[in-house]
Amino acid sequence: MIIPYKRDYQKTAMGLLSYLDEFHHFKNITEEIALCESADDYELLFYAVNHNKIGIIGIRSSEHFATIRYVALAPGFRDAAYYRNLMSELKAYYPKKHLTTVPEMTSLMEYLKDERD
């Protein structure tokens, strides 16, 4: 399940973001959260399984595209089945937009390959 970020989830977001190398420093995490709270085209989404938030996704959204900037899943949830489900749910969350990624995340598009055939 995809859950939009709310300020009430800030600590959970900070914990999940800390799994990414670029967000190991507290200042980087707080700047990212502030950007997503203030900019209309940046979004933070949670990926939840059984109502437990196990991942966070950074999205930059435009009229026609939803671009995945990063994905962080908690340890123990990083196998292909979770990524496949996450990508399928993102596609459903943005039904009228093309789902794309930044170059570092292009491997995620493989999880949508079966659905495109």
mmCIF file of N, CA and C in Angstrom:
data_model
loop_
_atom_site.group_PDB
_atom_site.id
_atom_site.type_symbol
_atom_site.label_atom_id
_atom_site.label_comp_id
_atom_site.label_asym_id
_atom_site.label_seq_id
_atom_site.Cartn_x
_atom_site.Cartn_y
_atom_site.Cartn_z
ATOM 1 N N MET A 1 0.849 -1.165 0.000
ATOM 2 C CA MET A 1 0.000 0.000 0.000
ATOM 3 C C MET A 1 0.904 1.241 0.000
ATOM 4 N N ILE A 2 0.529 2.218 -0.790
ATOM 5 C CA ILE A 2 1.245 3.491 -0.840
ATOM 6 C C ILE A 2 0.521 4.476 0.068
ATOM 7 N N ILE A 3 1.289 5.118 0.943
ATOM 8 C CA ILE A 3 0.728 6.077 1.901
ATOM 9 C C ILE A 3 1.471 7.405 1.736
ATOM 10 N N PRO A 4 0.748 8.490 1.468
ATOM 11 C CA PRO A 4 1.404 9.797 1.365
ATOM 12 C C PRO A 4 1.997 10.229 2.713
ATOM 13 N N TYR A 5 3.103 10.943 2.644
ATOM 14 C CA TYR A 5 3.764 11.472 3.839
ATOM 15 C C TYR A 5 2.869 12.493 4.531
ATOM 16 N N LYS A 6 2.859 12.434 5.845
ATOM 17 C CA LYS A 6 2.249 13.470 6.684
ATOM 18 C C LYS A 6 3.270 13.801 7.770
ATOM 19 N N ARG A 7 3.189 14.999 8.274
ATOM 20 C CA ARG A 7 4.124 15.447 9.302
ATOM 21 C C ARG A 7 4.138 14.503 10.515
ATOM 22 N N ASP A 8 3.006 13.856 10.805
ATOM 23 C CA ASP A 8 2.938 12.903 11.917
ATOM 24 C C ASP A 8 3.896 11.728 11.730
ATOM 25 N N TYR A 9 4.288 11.468 10.474
ATOM 26 C CA TYR A 9 5.160 10.337 10.161
ATOM 27 C C TYR A 9 6.637 10.741 10.037
ATOM 28 N N GLN A 10 6.977 11.915 10.511
ATOM 29 C CA GLN A 10 8.320 12.443 10.297
ATOM 30 C C GLN A 10 9.420 11.533 10.847
ATOM 31 N N LYS A 11 9.266 11.016 12.049
ATOM 32 C CA LYS A 11 10.308 10.159 12.628
ATOM 33 C C LYS A 11 10.479 8.866 11.834
ATOM 34 N N THR A 12 9.374 8.310 11.382
ATOM 35 C CA THR A 12 9.449 7.100 10.553
ATOM 36 C C THR A 12 10.180 7.416 9.253
ATOM 37 N N ALA A 13 9.852 8.549 8.648
ATOM 38 C CA ALA A 13 10.520 8.963 7.410
ATOM 39 C C ALA A 13 12.016 9.129 7.637
ATOM 40 N N MET A 14 12.384 9.757 8.738
ATOM 41 C CA MET A 14 13.803 9.972 9.038
ATOM 42 C C MET A 14 14.531 8.631 9.189
ATOM 43 N N GLY A 15 13.909 7.691 9.854
ATOM 44 C CA GLY A 15 14.525 6.382 10.032
ATOM 45 C C GLY A 15 14.717 5.649 8.722
ATOM 46 N N LEU A 16 13.714 5.671 7.868
ATOM 47 C CA LEU A 16 13.825 4.991 6.586
ATOM 48 C C LEU A 16 14.812 5.697 5.648
ATOM 49 N N LEU A 17 14.816 7.018 5.658
ATOM 50 C CA LEU A 17 15.779 7.752 4.828
ATOM 51 C C LEU A 17 17.219 7.470 5.239
ATOM 52 N N SER A 18 17.436 7.190 6.506
ATOM 53 C CA SER A 18 18.808 6.952 6.988
ATOM 54 C C SER A 18 19.422 5.683 6.390
ATOM 55 N N TYR A 19 18.623 4.824 5.753
ATOM 56 C CA TYR A 19 19.172 3.643 5.072
ATOM 57 C C TYR A 19 19.905 4.008 3.785
ATOM 58 N N LEU A 20 19.656 5.193 3.266
ATOM 59 C CA LEU A 20 20.304 5.640 2.031
ATOM 60 C C LEU A 20 21.597 6.378 2.342
ATOM 61 N N ASP A 21 22.646 6.105 1.571
ATOM 62 C CA ASP A 21 23.952 6.719 1.800
ATOM 63 C C ASP A 21 23.902 8.243 1.825
ATOM 64 N N GLU A 22 23.128 8.837 0.915
ATOM 65 C CA GLU A 22 23.091 10.299 0.839
ATOM 66 C C GLU A 22 22.361 10.943 2.012
ATOM 67 N N PHE A 23 21.721 10.130 2.834
ATOM 68 C CA PHE A 23 20.987 10.668 3.979
ATOM 69 C C PHE A 23 21.506 10.129 5.311
ATOM 70 N N HIS A 24 22.770 9.817 5.375
ATOM 71 C CA HIS A 24 23.339 9.349 6.645
ATOM 72 C C HIS A 24 23.485 10.480 7.666
ATOM 73 N N HIS A 25 23.545 11.704 7.193
ATOM 74 C CA HIS A 25 23.693 12.844 8.096
ATOM 75 C C HIS A 25 22.322 13.465 8.376
ATOM 76 N N PHE A 26 22.099 13.781 9.625
ATOM 77 C CA PHE A 26 20.817 14.327 10.075
ATOM 78 C C PHE A 26 20.421 15.565 9.273
ATOM 79 N N LYS A 27 21.386 16.427 8.981
ATOM 80 C CA LYS A 27 21.096 17.657 8.231
ATOM 81 C C LYS A 27 20.530 17.335 6.848
ATOM 82 N N ASN A 28 21.078 16.331 6.171
ATOM 83 C CA ASN A 28 20.584 15.954 4.847
ATOM 84 C C ASN A 28 19.147 15.428 4.917
ATOM 85 N N ILE A 29 18.867 14.657 5.964
ATOM 86 C CA ILE A 29 17.514 14.116 6.137
ATOM 87 C C ILE A 29 16.517 15.242 6.367
ATOM 88 N N THR A 30 16.842 16.151 7.262
ATOM 89 C CA THR A 30 15.902 17.239 7.569
ATOM 90 C C THR A 30 15.708 18.159 6.371
ATOM 91 N N GLU A 31 16.762 18.386 5.580
ATOM 92 C CA GLU A 31 16.624 19.201 4.373
ATOM 93 C C GLU A 31 15.716 18.515 3.350
ATOM 94 N N GLU A 32 15.851 17.209 3.208
ATOM 95 C CA GLU A 32 15.005 16.469 2.267
ATOM 96 C C GLU A 32 13.539 16.522 2.693
ATOM 97 N N ILE A 33 13.286 16.322 3.956
ATOM 98 C CA ILE A 33 11.908 16.366 4.449
ATOM 99 C C ILE A 33 11.326 17.771 4.280
ATOM 100 N N ALA A 34 12.125 18.787 4.570
ATOM 101 C CA ALA A 34 11.659 20.170 4.392
ATOM 102 C C ALA A 34 11.340 20.445 2.924
ATOM 103 N N LEU A 35 12.176 19.950 2.006
ATOM 104 C CA LEU A 35 11.920 20.128 0.577
ATOM 105 C C LEU A 35 10.590 19.481 0.190
ATOM 106 N N CYS A 36 10.374 18.262 0.642
ATOM 107 C CA CYS A 36 9.140 17.545 0.288
ATOM 108 C C CYS A 36 7.899 18.156 0.928
ATOM 109 N N GLU A 37 8.065 18.802 2.062
ATOM 110 C CA GLU A 37 6.936 19.468 2.715
ATOM 111 C C GLU A 37 6.599 20.800 2.054
ATOM 112 N N SER A 38 7.594 21.446 1.455
ATOM 113 C CA SER A 38 7.371 22.796 0.935
ATOM 114 C C SER A 38 7.198 22.877 -0.581
ATOM 115 N N ALA A 39 7.769 21.961 -1.323
ATOM 116 C CA ALA A 39 7.704 22.032 -2.785
ATOM 117 C C ALA A 39 6.546 21.188 -3.308
ATOM 118 N N ASP A 40 5.782 21.762 -4.211
ATOM 119 C CA ASP A 40 4.627 21.057 -4.762
ATOM 120 C C ASP A 40 5.009 19.865 -5.638
ATOM 121 N N ASP A 41 6.183 19.905 -6.241
ATOM 122 C CA ASP A 41 6.548 18.842 -7.180
ATOM 123 C C ASP A 41 7.397 17.721 -6.556
ATOM 124 N N TYR A 42 7.712 17.809 -5.278
ATOM 125 C CA TYR A 42 8.451 16.752 -4.585
ATOM 126 C C TYR A 42 7.524 16.081 -3.583
ATOM 127 N N GLU A 43 7.541 14.757 -3.572
ATOM 128 C CA GLU A 43 6.677 14.008 -2.667
ATOM 129 C C GLU A 43 7.465 12.925 -1.952
ATOM 130 N N LEU A 44 7.054 12.638 -0.740
ATOM 131 C CA LEU A 44 7.522 11.469 -0.004
ATOM 132 C C LEU A 44 6.335 10.534 0.134
ATOM 133 N N LEU A 45 6.556 9.283 -0.190
ATOM 134 C CA LEU A 45 5.519 8.274 -0.061
ATOM 135 C C LEU A 45 6.081 7.116 0.753
ATOM 136 N N PHE A 46 5.235 6.505 1.527
ATOM 137 C CA PHE A 46 5.623 5.304 2.254
ATOM 138 C C PHE A 46 5.091 4.084 1.519
ATOM 139 N N TYR A 47 5.847 3.016 1.596
ATOM 140 C CA TYR A 47 5.392 1.726 1.117
ATOM 141 C C TYR A 47 5.114 0.898 2.358
ATOM 142 N N ALA A 48 3.883 0.423 2.485
ATOM 143 C CA ALA A 48 3.475 -0.304 3.686
ATOM 144 C C ALA A 48 2.991 -1.707 3.316
ATOM 145 N N VAL A 49 3.309 -2.640 4.188
ATOM 146 C CA VAL A 49 2.834 -4.012 4.082
ATOM 147 C C VAL A 49 2.146 -4.326 5.400
ATOM 148 N N ASN A 50 0.903 -4.759 5.322
ATOM 149 C CA ASN A 50 0.115 -5.025 6.534
ATOM 150 C C ASN A 50 0.112 -3.818 7.475
ATOM 151 N N HIS A 51 -0.017 -2.639 6.907
ATOM 152 C CA HIS A 51 -0.078 -1.359 7.628
ATOM 153 C C HIS A 51 1.226 -0.989 8.334
ATOM 154 N N ASN A 52 2.311 -1.714 8.086
ATOM 155 C CA ASN A 52 3.633 -1.364 8.623
ATOM 156 C C ASN A 52 4.433 -0.667 7.533
ATOM 157 N N LYS A 53 4.882 0.530 7.817
ATOM 158 C CA LYS A 53 5.669 1.294 6.845
ATOM 159 C C LYS A 53 7.070 0.687 6.785
ATOM 160 N N ILE A 54 7.368 0.025 5.657
ATOM 161 C CA ILE A 54 8.657 -0.659 5.507
ATOM 162 C C ILE A 54 9.562 0.022 4.490
ATOM 163 N N GLY A 55 9.054 1.044 3.818
ATOM 164 C CA GLY A 55 9.860 1.716 2.814
ATOM 165 C C GLY A 55 9.420 3.144 2.593
ATOM 166 N N ILE A 56 10.326 3.893 1.970
ATOM 167 C CA ILE A 56 10.034 5.284 1.634
ATOM 168 C C ILE A 56 10.496 5.538 0.208
ATOM 169 N N ILE A 57 9.716 6.333 -0.517
ATOM 170 C CA ILE A 57 9.990 6.623 -1.913
ATOM 171 C C ILE A 57 9.986 8.135 -2.094
ATOM 172 N N GLY A 58 11.009 8.645 -2.729
ATOM 173 C CA GLY A 58 11.074 10.059 -3.077
ATOM 174 C C GLY A 58 10.674 10.224 -4.530
ATOM 175 N N ILE A 59 9.690 11.061 -4.774
ATOM 176 C CA ILE A 59 9.132 11.256 -6.118
ATOM 177 C C ILE A 59 9.211 12.727 -6.500
ATOM 178 N N ARG A 60 9.544 12.966 -7.745
ATOM 179 C CA ARG A 60 9.374 14.310 -8.319
ATOM 180 C C ARG A 60 8.283 14.177 -9.360
ATOM 181 N N SER A 61 7.237 14.946 -9.192
ATOM 182 C CA SER A 61 6.045 14.802 -10.013
ATOM 183 C C SER A 61 5.862 16.009 -10.921
ATOM 184 N N SER A 62 5.449 15.729 -12.134
ATOM 185 C CA SER A 62 5.094 16.795 -13.073
ATOM 186 C C SER A 62 3.758 16.418 -13.714
ATOM 187 N N GLU A 63 3.347 17.185 -14.681
ATOM 188 C CA GLU A 63 2.037 16.954 -15.286
ATOM 189 C C GLU A 63 1.909 15.548 -15.870
ATOM 190 N N HIS A 64 2.955 15.070 -16.527
ATOM 191 C CA HIS A 64 2.877 13.788 -17.229
ATOM 192 C C HIS A 64 3.756 12.691 -16.630
ATOM 193 N N PHE A 65 4.653 13.044 -15.710
ATOM 194 C CA PHE A 65 5.612 12.067 -15.201
ATOM 195 C C PHE A 65 5.650 12.036 -13.679
ATOM 196 N N ALA A 66 5.926 10.862 -13.151
ATOM 197 C CA ALA A 66 6.274 10.683 -11.740
ATOM 198 C C ALA A 66 7.648 10.018 -11.761
ATOM 199 N N THR A 67 8.656 10.767 -11.348
ATOM 200 C CA THR A 67 10.031 10.284 -11.412
ATOM 201 C C THR A 67 10.492 9.830 -10.037
ATOM 202 N N ILE A 68 10.905 8.573 -9.953
ATOM 203 C CA ILE A 68 11.400 8.016 -8.701
ATOM 204 C C ILE A 68 12.826 8.507 -8.502
ATOM 205 N N ARG A 69 13.043 9.237 -7.422
ATOM 206 C CA ARG A 69 14.367 9.761 -7.097
ATOM 207 C C ARG A 69 15.151 8.783 -6.241
ATOM 208 N N TYR A 70 14.474 8.100 -5.335
ATOM 209 C CA TYR A 70 15.112 7.092 -4.488
ATOM 210 C C TYR A 70 14.056 6.205 -3.862
ATOM 211 N N VAL A 71 14.492 5.032 -3.457
ATOM 212 C CA VAL A 71 13.664 4.079 -2.725
ATOM 213 C C VAL A 71 14.535 3.502 -1.622
ATOM 214 N N ALA A 72 14.008 3.455 -0.417
ATOM 215 C CA ALA A 72 14.705 2.812 0.704
ATOM 216 C C ALA A 72 13.736 1.851 1.372
ATOM 217 N N LEU A 73 14.118 0.583 1.408
ATOM 218 C CA LEU A 73 13.328 -0.418 2.110
ATOM 219 C C LEU A 73 14.093 -0.858 3.346
ATOM 220 N N ALA A 74 13.369 -1.180 4.389
ATOM 221 C CA ALA A 74 13.973 -1.657 5.625
ATOM 222 C C ALA A 74 14.658 -3.008 5.372
ATOM 223 N N PRO A 75 15.721 -3.302 6.110
ATOM 224 C CA PRO A 75 16.364 -4.614 5.978
ATOM 225 C C PRO A 75 15.328 -5.721 6.198
ATOM 226 N N GLY A 76 15.464 -6.783 5.456
ATOM 227 C CA GLY A 76 14.514 -7.882 5.545
ATOM 228 C C GLY A 76 13.385 -7.764 4.538
ATOM 229 N N PHE A 77 13.301 -6.619 3.864
ATOM 230 C CA PHE A 77 12.246 -6.383 2.874
ATOM 231 C C PHE A 77 12.840 -5.947 1.542
ATOM 232 N N ARG A 78 14.043 -6.373 1.260
ATOM 233 C CA ARG A 78 14.739 -5.889 0.069
ATOM 234 C C ARG A 78 14.844 -6.924 -1.045
ATOM 235 N N ASP A 79 13.944 -7.888 -1.080
ATOM 236 C CA ASP A 79 14.014 -8.859 -2.167
ATOM 237 C C ASP A 79 13.086 -8.454 -3.311
ATOM 238 N N ALA A 80 13.217 -9.157 -4.417
ATOM 239 C CA ALA A 80 12.520 -8.791 -5.650
ATOM 240 C C ALA A 80 11.007 -8.711 -5.483
ATOM 241 N N ALA A 81 10.425 -9.577 -4.676
ATOM 242 C CA ALA A 81 8.970 -9.575 -4.520
ATOM 243 C C ALA A 81 8.474 -8.246 -3.955
ATOM 244 N N TYR A 82 9.193 -7.677 -3.004
ATOM 245 C CA TYR A 82 8.783 -6.388 -2.433
ATOM 246 C C TYR A 82 8.947 -5.259 -3.450
ATOM 247 N N TYR A 83 10.063 -5.265 -4.192
ATOM 248 C CA TYR A 83 10.260 -4.227 -5.205
ATOM 249 C C TYR A 83 9.200 -4.335 -6.308
ATOM 250 N N ARG A 84 8.880 -5.552 -6.727
ATOM 251 C CA ARG A 84 7.868 -5.755 -7.756
ATOM 252 C C ARG A 84 6.517 -5.218 -7.281
ATOM 253 N N ASN A 85 6.149 -5.531 -6.055
ATOM 254 C CA ASN A 85 4.879 -5.059 -5.503
ATOM 255 C C ASN A 85 4.886 -3.537 -5.354
ATOM 256 N N LEU A 86 5.988 -2.992 -4.865
ATOM 257 C CA LEU A 86 6.108 -1.540 -4.707
ATOM 258 C C LEU A 86 5.913 -0.841 -6.047
ATOM 259 N N MET A 87 6.581 -1.324 -7.085
ATOM 260 C CA MET A 87 6.476 -0.683 -8.390
ATOM 261 C C MET A 87 5.063 -0.811 -8.964
ATOM 262 N N SER A 88 4.440 -1.949 -8.756
ATOM 263 C CA SER A 88 3.067 -2.145 -9.210
ATOM 264 C C SER A 88 2.122 -1.170 -8.505
ATOM 265 N N GLU A 89 2.330 -0.995 -7.212
ATOM 266 C CA GLU A 89 1.480 -0.072 -6.453
ATOM 267 C C GLU A 89 1.742 1.385 -6.842
ATOM 268 N N LEU A 90 2.986 1.726 -7.136
ATOM 269 C CA LEU A 90 3.270 3.089 -7.611
ATOM 270 C C LEU A 90 2.590 3.355 -8.947
ATOM 271 N N LYS A 91 2.624 2.358 -9.816
ATOM 272 C CA LYS A 91 1.971 2.506 -11.115
ATOM 273 C C LYS A 91 0.466 2.752 -10.925
ATOM 274 N N ALA A 92 -0.140 2.048 -9.994
ATOM 275 C CA ALA A 92 -1.564 2.234 -9.701
ATOM 276 C C ALA A 92 -1.825 3.574 -9.013
ATOM 277 N N TYR A 93 -0.876 4.035 -8.201
ATOM 278 C CA TYR A 93 -1.023 5.305 -7.481
ATOM 279 C C TYR A 93 -0.992 6.490 -8.447
ATOM 280 N N TYR A 94 -0.221 6.349 -9.531
ATOM 281 C CA TYR A 94 -0.119 7.387 -10.558
ATOM 282 C C TYR A 94 -0.674 6.859 -11.881
ATOM 283 N N PRO A 95 -1.957 6.585 -11.969
ATOM 284 C CA PRO A 95 -2.499 5.926 -13.167
ATOM 285 C C PRO A 95 -2.411 6.757 -14.449
ATOM 286 N N LYS A 96 -2.358 8.073 -14.339
ATOM 287 C CA LYS A 96 -2.344 8.929 -15.534
ATOM 288 C C LYS A 96 -0.971 9.506 -15.833
ATOM 289 N N LYS A 97 0.053 9.009 -15.129
ATOM 290 C CA LYS A 97 1.408 9.527 -15.347
ATOM 291 C C LYS A 97 2.332 8.390 -15.773
ATOM 292 N N HIS A 98 3.356 8.768 -16.514
ATOM 293 C CA HIS A 98 4.404 7.815 -16.870
ATOM 294 C C HIS A 98 5.349 7.702 -15.683
ATOM 295 N N LEU A 99 5.619 6.493 -15.261
ATOM 296 C CA LEU A 99 6.523 6.253 -14.156
ATOM 297 C C LEU A 99 7.943 6.139 -14.704
ATOM 298 N N THR A 100 8.845 6.989 -14.220
ATOM 299 C CA THR A 100 10.233 6.992 -14.660
ATOM 300 C C THR A 100 11.129 7.027 -13.420
ATOM 301 N N THR A 101 12.426 6.976 -13.655
ATOM 302 C CA THR A 101 13.391 7.040 -12.552
ATOM 303 C C THR A 101 14.549 7.948 -12.930
ATOM 304 N N VAL A 102 15.288 8.373 -11.910
ATOM 305 C CA VAL A 102 16.570 9.016 -12.160
ATOM 306 C C VAL A 102 17.526 7.901 -12.603
ATOM 307 N N PRO A 103 18.630 8.229 -13.259
ATOM 308 C CA PRO A 103 19.527 7.188 -13.776
ATOM 309 C C PRO A 103 19.975 6.138 -12.747
ATOM 310 N N GLU A 104 20.182 6.554 -11.516
ATOM 311 C CA GLU A 104 20.656 5.619 -10.498
ATOM 312 C C GLU A 104 19.608 4.577 -10.117
ATOM 313 N N MET A 105 18.369 4.811 -10.457
ATOM 314 C CA MET A 105 17.266 3.926 -10.049
ATOM 315 C C MET A 105 16.657 3.146 -11.210
ATOM 316 N N THR A 106 17.262 3.176 -12.395
ATOM 317 C CA THR A 106 16.657 2.540 -13.570
ATOM 318 C C THR A 106 16.429 1.042 -13.386
ATOM 319 N N SER A 107 17.180 0.396 -12.539
ATOM 320 C CA SER A 107 16.980 -1.041 -12.322
ATOM 321 C C SER A 107 15.580 -1.338 -11.787
ATOM 322 N N LEU A 108 14.941 -0.379 -11.157
ATOM 323 C CA LEU A 108 13.578 -0.578 -10.656
ATOM 324 C C LEU A 108 12.573 -0.813 -11.785
ATOM 325 N N MET A 109 12.848 -0.279 -12.949
ATOM 326 C CA MET A 109 11.916 -0.423 -14.062
ATOM 327 C C MET A 109 11.798 -1.878 -14.510
ATOM 328 N N GLU A 110 12.791 -2.696 -14.222
ATOM 329 C CA GLU A 110 12.728 -4.124 -14.550
ATOM 330 C C GLU A 110 11.541 -4.796 -13.850
ATOM 331 N N TYR A 111 11.165 -4.303 -12.689
ATOM 332 C CA TYR A 111 10.064 -4.898 -11.946
ATOM 333 C C TYR A 111 8.705 -4.603 -12.566
ATOM 334 N N LEU A 112 8.665 -3.678 -13.511
ATOM 335 C CA LEU A 112 7.416 -3.397 -14.237
ATOM 336 C C LEU A 112 7.389 -4.102 -15.592
ATOM 337 N N LYS A 113 8.501 -4.689 -15.973
ATOM 338 C CA LYS A 113 8.636 -5.278 -17.304
ATOM 339 C C LYS A 113 7.528 -6.293 -17.612
ATOM 340 N N ASP A 114 7.233 -7.180 -16.696
ATOM 341 C CA ASP A 114 6.200 -8.189 -16.913
ATOM 342 C C ASP A 114 4.838 -7.558 -17.159
ATOM 343 N N GLU A 115 4.561 -6.442 -16.479
ATOM 344 C CA GLU A 115 3.270 -5.785 -16.626
ATOM 345 C C GLU A 115 3.130 -5.079 -17.969
ATOM 346 N N ARG A 116 4.251 -4.669 -18.574
ATOM 347 C CA ARG A 116 4.216 -3.946 -19.840
ATOM 348 C C ARG A 116 4.046 -4.897 -21.042
ATOM 349 N N ASP A 117 4.421 -6.162 -20.873
ATOM 350 C CA ASP A 117 4.356 -7.117 -21.986
ATOM 351 C C ASP A 117 2.941 -7.490 -22.341
#
